[in-house]
Short mmCIF file of C-alpha atoms in Angstrom, two decimals:
data_model
loop_
_atom_site.label_atom_id
_atom_site.label_comp_id
_atom_site.label_asym_id
_atom_site.label_seq_id
_atom_site.Cartn_x
_atom_site.Cartn_y
_atom_site.Cartn_z
CA MET A 1 -59.97 37.91 -106.00
CA LYS A 2 -59.82 41.26 -107.77
CA ILE A 3 -59.49 41.39 -111.54
CA ALA A 4 -56.47 43.61 -110.93
CA GLU A 5 -54.58 40.65 -109.43
CA ILE A 6 -55.15 38.56 -112.54
CA VAL A 7 -54.20 41.44 -114.82
CA SER A 8 -51.03 42.02 -112.79
CA PHE A 9 -50.01 38.39 -113.23
CA LEU A 10 -50.70 38.39 -116.97
CA GLU A 11 -48.64 41.55 -117.34
CA SER A 12 -45.75 39.99 -115.44
CA PHE A 13 -45.82 37.17 -118.02
CA ALA A 14 -46.09 39.46 -121.07
CA HIS A 15 -45.74 43.12 -120.15
CA PRO A 16 -47.90 45.63 -122.09
CA SER A 17 -44.79 47.62 -123.05
CA LEU A 18 -43.82 44.70 -125.30
CA GLN A 19 -46.82 45.16 -127.59
CA GLU A 20 -46.41 46.71 -131.02
CA SER A 21 -47.25 50.40 -131.49
CA TYR A 22 -50.39 49.61 -133.51
CA ASP A 23 -51.80 47.22 -130.90
CA ASN A 24 -54.50 47.65 -128.24
CA SER A 25 -53.68 45.10 -125.55
CA GLY A 26 -54.88 45.65 -121.99
CA LEU A 27 -58.19 45.99 -120.16
CA ILE A 28 -60.73 46.94 -122.84
CA THR A 29 -63.96 46.85 -120.84
CA GLY A 30 -64.71 46.57 -117.13
CA ASP A 31 -63.06 47.72 -113.93
CA SER A 32 -59.94 46.10 -112.51
CA ARG A 33 -61.35 46.72 -109.00
CA TRP A 34 -64.20 44.25 -109.58
CA GLU A 35 -64.20 40.93 -107.78
CA CYS A 36 -63.56 38.19 -110.36
CA SER A 37 -66.13 35.39 -110.45
CA GLY A 38 -64.32 33.34 -113.12
CA ILE A 39 -62.12 33.58 -116.21
CA MET A 40 -62.97 32.62 -119.79
CA CYS A 41 -60.00 32.23 -122.17
CA CYS A 42 -60.41 32.72 -125.92
CA LEU A 43 -58.80 34.00 -129.10
CA ASP A 44 -61.61 36.37 -130.06
CA SER A 45 -63.97 38.02 -127.58
CA ILE A 46 -66.93 38.10 -129.96
CA GLU A 47 -70.54 38.35 -128.74
CA GLU A 48 -71.04 34.55 -128.60
CA VAL A 49 -68.03 34.22 -126.28
CA ILE A 50 -69.27 37.05 -124.05
CA LYS A 51 -72.67 35.32 -123.75
CA GLU A 52 -70.89 32.05 -122.94
CA ALA A 53 -68.94 33.83 -120.19
CA VAL A 54 -72.21 35.16 -118.74
CA GLU A 55 -73.71 31.65 -118.75
CA LYS A 56 -70.63 30.19 -117.04
CA ASN A 57 -70.48 33.00 -114.44
CA CYS A 58 -67.14 34.31 -115.71
CA ASN A 59 -66.96 38.09 -115.52
CA LEU A 60 -63.44 38.25 -116.99
CA VAL A 61 -62.74 37.27 -120.59
CA VAL A 62 -59.03 36.93 -121.41
CA ALA A 63 -58.62 37.14 -125.18
CA HIS A 64 -55.62 37.08 -127.47
CA HIS A 65 -57.03 39.48 -130.07
CA PRO A 66 -58.29 42.91 -128.92
CA ILE A 67 -61.97 43.25 -129.86
CA ILE A 68 -61.36 46.98 -130.29
CA PHE A 69 -58.42 47.48 -132.60
CA ARG A 70 -59.23 50.88 -134.05
CA GLY A 71 -61.07 53.85 -132.61
CA LEU A 72 -64.87 53.68 -132.33
CA LYS A 73 -66.90 56.83 -132.96
CA LYS A 74 -70.28 55.20 -132.34
CA ILE A 75 -71.43 52.11 -130.45
CA ASN A 76 -74.88 51.20 -131.70
CA GLY A 77 -74.53 47.50 -132.49
CA LYS A 78 -74.17 47.73 -136.26
CA ASN A 79 -71.19 45.32 -136.43
CA TYR A 80 -69.69 42.43 -134.47
CA VAL A 81 -67.28 44.67 -132.55
CA GLU A 82 -70.01 47.01 -131.30
CA LYS A 83 -72.32 44.09 -130.47
CA SER A 84 -69.59 42.45 -128.40
CA ILE A 85 -68.84 45.64 -126.48
CA ILE A 86 -72.52 46.35 -125.79
CA THR A 87 -73.08 42.79 -124.51
CA ALA A 88 -69.99 42.99 -122.31
CA ILE A 89 -70.96 46.33 -120.78
CA LYS A 90 -74.59 45.31 -120.22
CA ASN A 91 -73.47 42.20 -118.33
CA ASP A 92 -70.51 43.74 -116.44
CA ILE A 93 -68.00 41.60 -118.30
CA ALA A 94 -64.37 42.73 -118.28
CA ILE A 95 -62.40 41.99 -121.45
CA TYR A 96 -58.62 41.82 -121.24
CA ALA A 97 -56.56 41.43 -124.43
CA ILE A 98 -53.02 40.06 -124.42
CA HIS A 99 -51.96 40.26 -128.05
CA THR A 100 -48.59 41.21 -129.58
CA ASN A 101 -47.00 41.40 -126.12
CA LEU A 102 -47.80 37.67 -125.85
CA ASP A 103 -46.39 37.19 -129.36
CA ASN A 104 -43.15 38.90 -128.32
CA VAL A 105 -42.09 36.65 -125.41
CA VAL A 106 -40.17 33.41 -125.83
CA ASN A 107 -42.82 31.34 -124.01
CA GLY A 108 -45.71 33.02 -125.80
CA VAL A 109 -47.81 32.16 -128.84
CA SER A 110 -45.01 30.94 -131.12
CA GLY A 111 -43.27 29.21 -128.23
CA LYS A 112 -46.45 27.22 -127.59
CA MET A 113 -46.55 26.21 -131.25
CA ALA A 114 -42.93 25.05 -131.07
CA LYS A 115 -43.70 23.02 -127.96
CA MET A 116 -46.68 21.35 -129.65
CA LEU A 117 -44.47 20.41 -132.62
CA GLY A 118 -41.80 18.95 -130.34
CA LEU A 119 -39.00 21.37 -131.19
CA SER A 120 -36.02 21.82 -128.87
CA ASN A 121 -33.21 24.41 -128.54
CA ILE A 122 -35.85 27.13 -128.64
CA SER A 123 -34.86 30.79 -129.10
CA VAL A 124 -36.42 34.03 -130.37
CA LEU A 125 -36.20 34.38 -134.15
CA SER A 126 -36.02 38.19 -134.24
CA PRO A 127 -34.90 39.57 -130.84
CA GLN A 128 -35.98 43.15 -130.17
CA LYS A 129 -33.63 45.96 -129.21
CA GLU A 130 -34.05 48.83 -126.75
CA HIS A 131 -35.87 46.78 -124.11
CA LEU A 132 -32.82 46.46 -121.87
CA LYS A 133 -31.46 48.87 -119.29
CA LYS A 134 -28.51 48.79 -116.91
CA LEU A 135 -28.44 49.83 -113.28
CA CYS A 136 -25.15 51.11 -111.87
CA VAL A 137 -25.26 51.64 -108.11
CA PHE A 138 -22.57 52.49 -105.53
CA VAL A 139 -22.81 50.49 -102.29
CA PRO A 140 -20.65 50.14 -99.16
CA THR A 141 -18.61 46.98 -99.62
CA GLU A 142 -20.12 45.38 -96.51
CA ASN A 143 -23.63 45.75 -97.99
CA ALA A 144 -22.88 44.77 -101.59
CA ILE A 145 -24.12 41.16 -101.36
CA GLU A 146 -27.55 41.99 -99.94
CA VAL A 147 -28.10 44.86 -102.41
CA ARG A 148 -27.13 42.62 -105.34
CA ASN A 149 -29.48 39.89 -104.14
CA ALA A 150 -32.36 42.35 -103.77
CA ILE A 151 -31.88 43.42 -107.40
CA PHE A 152 -31.73 39.79 -108.53
CA GLU A 153 -34.94 38.95 -106.65
CA ALA A 154 -36.68 41.88 -108.34
CA GLY A 155 -35.87 40.44 -111.76
CA GLY A 156 -32.49 41.90 -112.63
CA GLY A 157 -29.38 40.07 -113.79
CA TYR A 158 -30.69 37.83 -116.58
CA ILE A 159 -28.58 37.48 -119.73
CA GLY A 160 -29.89 34.76 -122.06
CA ASN A 161 -30.03 31.51 -120.09
CA TYR A 162 -27.91 32.90 -117.23
CA SER A 163 -29.24 34.51 -114.07
CA GLU A 164 -27.69 36.61 -111.27
CA CYS A 165 -25.29 38.26 -113.72
CA SER A 166 -23.46 41.35 -112.47
CA PHE A 167 -20.16 43.19 -112.76
CA ASN A 168 -18.53 44.63 -109.64
CA THR A 169 -15.64 47.01 -109.15
CA GLU A 170 -14.12 48.26 -105.91
CA GLY A 171 -13.22 51.84 -105.19
CA THR A 172 -13.44 54.69 -102.72
CA GLY A 173 -16.48 56.93 -102.45
CA THR A 174 -16.54 60.30 -100.71
CA TYR A 175 -19.29 62.47 -99.25
CA LYS A 176 -19.74 65.24 -96.73
CA ALA A 177 -22.99 65.16 -94.78
CA GLU A 178 -24.64 68.58 -94.60
CA GLN A 179 -26.92 69.92 -91.87
CA GLY A 180 -30.26 68.06 -91.76
CA SER A 181 -28.84 64.81 -93.10
CA ASP A 182 -28.64 61.45 -91.35
CA PRO A 183 -25.45 59.83 -92.67
CA TYR A 184 -24.92 56.08 -92.63
CA LYS A 185 -21.36 56.74 -91.51
CA GLY A 186 -19.26 59.84 -90.93
CA ILE A 187 -19.71 63.16 -89.14
CA ILE A 188 -21.86 66.08 -90.30
CA GLY A 189 -19.69 68.79 -91.85
CA ARG A 190 -16.68 66.55 -92.43
CA GLN A 191 -15.75 64.64 -95.60
CA HIS A 192 -16.03 60.86 -95.24
CA GLN A 193 -14.34 58.18 -97.32
CA GLU A 194 -16.02 54.79 -97.74
CA ASN A 195 -14.89 51.56 -99.40
CA GLU A 196 -17.58 50.89 -102.01
CA HIS A 197 -18.61 48.50 -104.75
CA LYS A 198 -19.97 49.71 -108.06
CA ILE A 199 -22.56 47.12 -109.04
CA GLU A 200 -23.71 46.92 -112.66
CA ILE A 201 -26.76 44.79 -113.52
CA ILE A 202 -28.86 44.51 -116.70
CA PHE A 203 -32.67 44.28 -116.48
CA PRO A 204 -35.77 44.55 -118.75
CA GLY A 205 -36.86 48.19 -118.96
CA PHE A 206 -40.41 47.50 -117.79
CA LEU A 207 -39.01 46.37 -114.42
CA GLU A 208 -37.27 49.69 -113.72
CA ASN A 209 -39.58 50.89 -110.92
CA LYS A 210 -39.55 47.49 -109.23
CA ILE A 211 -35.77 47.17 -109.52
CA VAL A 212 -35.04 50.66 -108.18
CA SER A 213 -37.54 50.29 -105.32
CA ALA A 214 -36.03 46.95 -104.27
CA MET A 215 -32.52 48.37 -104.42
CA LYS A 216 -33.38 51.48 -102.38
CA ALA A 217 -35.28 49.46 -99.79
CA ILE A 218 -32.17 47.49 -98.83
CA HIS A 219 -29.49 50.13 -99.51
CA PRO A 220 -28.03 51.64 -96.29
CA TYR A 221 -27.48 55.17 -97.64
CA GLU A 222 -29.98 57.95 -97.03
CA GLU A 223 -29.29 59.25 -100.55
CA VAL A 224 -28.42 56.51 -103.04
CA ALA A 225 -26.05 57.26 -105.93
CA TYR A 226 -27.10 55.27 -108.99
CA ASP A 227 -27.43 55.52 -112.78
CA ILE A 228 -29.98 54.00 -115.19
CA LEU A 229 -28.62 53.51 -118.70
CA SER A 230 -30.67 52.56 -121.78
CA LEU A 231 -29.02 49.87 -123.89
CA SER A 232 -29.33 49.10 -127.60
CA ASN A 233 -28.54 45.41 -127.03
CA ALA A 234 -31.15 42.92 -128.25
CA HIS A 235 -33.11 41.12 -125.54
CA GLN A 236 -32.68 37.43 -126.37
CA LYS A 237 -36.05 36.43 -124.88
CA ILE A 238 -38.15 39.26 -126.29
CA GLY A 239 -39.07 39.53 -129.94
CA ALA A 240 -41.04 38.05 -132.81
CA GLY A 241 -41.11 34.40 -133.83
CA ILE A 242 -39.35 31.31 -132.56
CA ILE A 243 -36.72 29.03 -134.01
CA GLY A 244 -36.02 25.48 -132.86
CA GLU A 245 -34.96 22.03 -134.03
CA PHE A 246 -36.35 18.53 -134.37
CA ALA A 247 -34.31 15.81 -132.71
CA GLU A 248 -34.08 14.14 -136.12
CA ALA A 249 -34.61 15.63 -139.56
CA LEU A 250 -37.83 14.87 -141.46
CA ASN A 251 -38.44 14.77 -145.18
CA GLU A 252 -40.83 17.42 -146.49
CA ASN A 253 -43.84 15.11 -146.75
CA ASP A 254 -43.42 13.81 -143.21
CA PHE A 255 -42.88 17.34 -141.94
CA LEU A 256 -46.09 18.70 -143.44
CA ASN A 257 -48.03 15.63 -142.29
CA ARG A 258 -46.74 16.22 -138.77
CA VAL A 259 -47.85 19.87 -138.95
CA LYS A 260 -51.30 18.76 -140.16
CA LEU A 261 -51.62 16.26 -137.32
CA VAL A 262 -50.47 18.64 -134.57
CA PHE A 263 -52.63 21.56 -135.68
CA GLY A 264 -55.60 19.49 -136.83
CA ILE A 265 -55.70 20.84 -140.36
CA LYS A 266 -56.38 19.31 -143.77
CA ILE A 267 -54.84 21.92 -146.05
CA ILE A 268 -51.46 23.69 -145.98
CA ARG A 269 -50.50 26.35 -148.51
CA HIS A 270 -46.76 26.02 -149.06
CA SER A 271 -43.90 27.04 -151.33
CA GLU A 272 -42.20 24.64 -153.72
CA PHE A 273 -40.53 21.55 -152.25
CA ARG A 274 -36.73 21.74 -152.17
CA ASN A 275 -36.22 17.97 -151.75
CA ALA A 276 -34.20 18.78 -148.63
CA PRO A 277 -34.51 17.53 -145.03
CA ILE A 278 -36.34 19.63 -142.44
CA LYS A 279 -34.59 19.93 -139.09
CA LYS A 280 -34.39 23.62 -138.17
CA VAL A 281 -37.81 25.29 -138.12
CA ALA A 282 -38.86 28.93 -137.73
CA ILE A 283 -42.37 29.70 -136.43
CA CYS A 284 -44.60 32.73 -136.10
CA GLY A 285 -48.18 32.51 -134.88
CA GLY A 286 -50.61 34.63 -136.88
CA ALA A 287 -49.50 36.83 -139.78
CA GLY A 288 -45.74 36.32 -140.03
CA SER A 289 -44.65 37.24 -143.55
CA PHE A 290 -42.50 40.03 -142.09
CA LEU A 291 -40.21 37.31 -140.69
CA ILE A 292 -39.45 35.51 -143.96
CA SER A 293 -36.09 37.28 -144.29
CA ASN A 294 -35.23 36.50 -140.65
CA SER A 295 -36.09 32.85 -141.25
CA LEU A 296 -33.77 32.75 -144.26
CA LEU A 297 -30.95 34.43 -142.34
CA SER A 298 -31.37 32.00 -139.44
CA GLY A 299 -30.70 29.03 -141.70
CA ALA A 300 -34.12 27.52 -141.04
CA ASP A 301 -35.23 24.71 -143.37
CA ALA A 302 -38.90 25.63 -142.97
CA PHE A 303 -41.05 28.54 -141.77
CA ILE A 304 -44.54 27.95 -140.34
CA THR A 305 -46.88 30.93 -140.15
CA ALA A 306 -50.11 32.32 -141.65
CA ASP A 307 -51.57 34.94 -144.00
CA ILE A 308 -48.82 34.66 -146.61
CA LYS A 309 -49.67 36.57 -149.81
CA TYR A 310 -49.15 35.17 -153.31
CA HIS A 311 -45.99 37.11 -154.13
CA GLU A 312 -44.47 36.44 -150.70
CA PHE A 313 -44.17 32.74 -151.51
CA PHE A 314 -41.56 33.74 -154.12
CA ASP A 315 -39.41 35.03 -151.26
CA ALA A 316 -38.62 31.44 -150.35
CA GLU A 317 -36.20 31.50 -153.32
CA GLU A 318 -35.82 27.71 -153.11
CA LYS A 319 -33.91 28.17 -149.84
CA ILE A 320 -36.70 27.46 -147.38
CA LEU A 321 -40.10 25.77 -147.25
CA ILE A 322 -42.80 28.30 -146.31
CA ALA A 323 -45.94 26.73 -144.84
CA ASP A 324 -49.10 28.80 -144.34
CA ILE A 325 -51.37 26.89 -141.95
CA GLY A 326 -54.02 29.57 -141.34
CA HIS A 327 -54.28 32.37 -138.78
CA TYR A 328 -56.69 30.74 -136.34
CA GLU A 329 -55.04 27.35 -136.79
CA SER A 330 -51.62 28.73 -135.87
CA GLU A 331 -52.88 30.48 -132.73
CA GLN A 332 -55.46 27.98 -131.50
CA TYR A 333 -53.25 26.63 -128.70
CA THR A 334 -52.93 30.11 -127.24
CA ILE A 335 -56.24 29.42 -125.49
CA ASP A 336 -54.72 26.34 -123.80
CA MET A 337 -51.60 28.29 -122.88
CA LEU A 338 -53.62 31.07 -121.23
CA GLN A 339 -55.61 28.53 -119.25
CA GLU A 340 -52.44 26.66 -118.22
CA ILE A 341 -50.53 29.68 -116.92
CA LEU A 342 -53.59 31.06 -115.11
CA GLU A 343 -54.43 27.72 -113.47
CA LEU A 344 -50.81 27.32 -112.40
CA LYS A 345 -50.88 30.73 -110.71
CA PHE A 346 -54.45 30.48 -109.38
CA PRO A 347 -55.00 26.72 -108.87
CA THR A 348 -58.22 27.08 -106.86
CA PHE A 349 -59.87 29.56 -109.21
CA ALA A 350 -62.27 28.84 -112.12
CA VAL A 351 -60.37 29.23 -115.41
CA LEU A 352 -62.34 28.00 -118.43
CA LYS A 353 -61.71 27.73 -122.17
CA THR A 354 -64.32 28.88 -124.62
CA LYS A 355 -66.19 26.22 -126.54
CA VAL A 356 -67.15 28.71 -129.24
CA MET A 357 -65.34 28.21 -132.55
CA THR A 358 -64.38 31.77 -133.49
CA ASN A 359 -62.50 30.99 -136.72
CA PRO A 360 -64.18 33.12 -139.42
CA VAL A 361 -62.47 31.17 -142.24
CA HIS A 362 -64.09 28.02 -143.60
CA TYR A 363 -62.94 25.53 -146.24
CA PHE A 364 -65.04 23.62 -148.77
#
């Protein structure tokens, strides 16, 4: 199997266009044309993990955090980033990072955290705008069903929890085939009228090429009349953070004890107790202080994240319980998630999890 096949699958799960502007997700070292001998999943592709991959005959390391986050002017092994890159290149190890694009999908990092906690009624906490587009295409009425289905099969027509969504209007189209054309119907040099459907279907912008290719492949016209419109609507399954609910409310002590148990931690930094039940919970894996206001607006009783600064705990304003569980601790199950989705897609292929503890933070 080529590394390109694995990369293609990962990007269908969390497309690179969903990453934040500051990020560096994607293939960092290696060649996608290489045959893949095995996959090692991790949070951080540090030198110890690269050496582990070499020992386990895995020439593809799939990491959450990009080992190269900022530009490198020299690579001489003076820090952990350069050491990791040198070791990877020397041993022909490909490193693929799937970072904020994996944070920004509903079944990504925060979604995995919500699943581990047992939350239901899951949705994106802060849906992103400008990821949606709309295709409007004019089709002979007799071909409308098969063209619609082709667009659906290519990934179009999803609105929230509904699939195969479209709007259709009937009308009359006209055209006159000129010399050199091969008209579906009509006579060259004479205007033709055709009963047509205008089909309108929403799709994620990163699927545009796939959607248009699928539509054209099944469309009967030699020249297809269609429009692509960019929408400002929020995509309900793309964005930062997750919000969900417990089946039954917990008191604050039981809630924090449950968080400790699920994430295997002994210490939680948190804001002042409100002496209020916890039922609706907002979550953001990694550094999530930018979502405190969204958590408040959502009506969440608690917000679980990491890397909260001193003054940011004041933002709770006695309206929400903010719980900082640690960056690594919040994202640790991302490794399991990567292994799970890769094994599901490639059940006969070697997909391993690192045994190296990469958390740089220790507690005394």
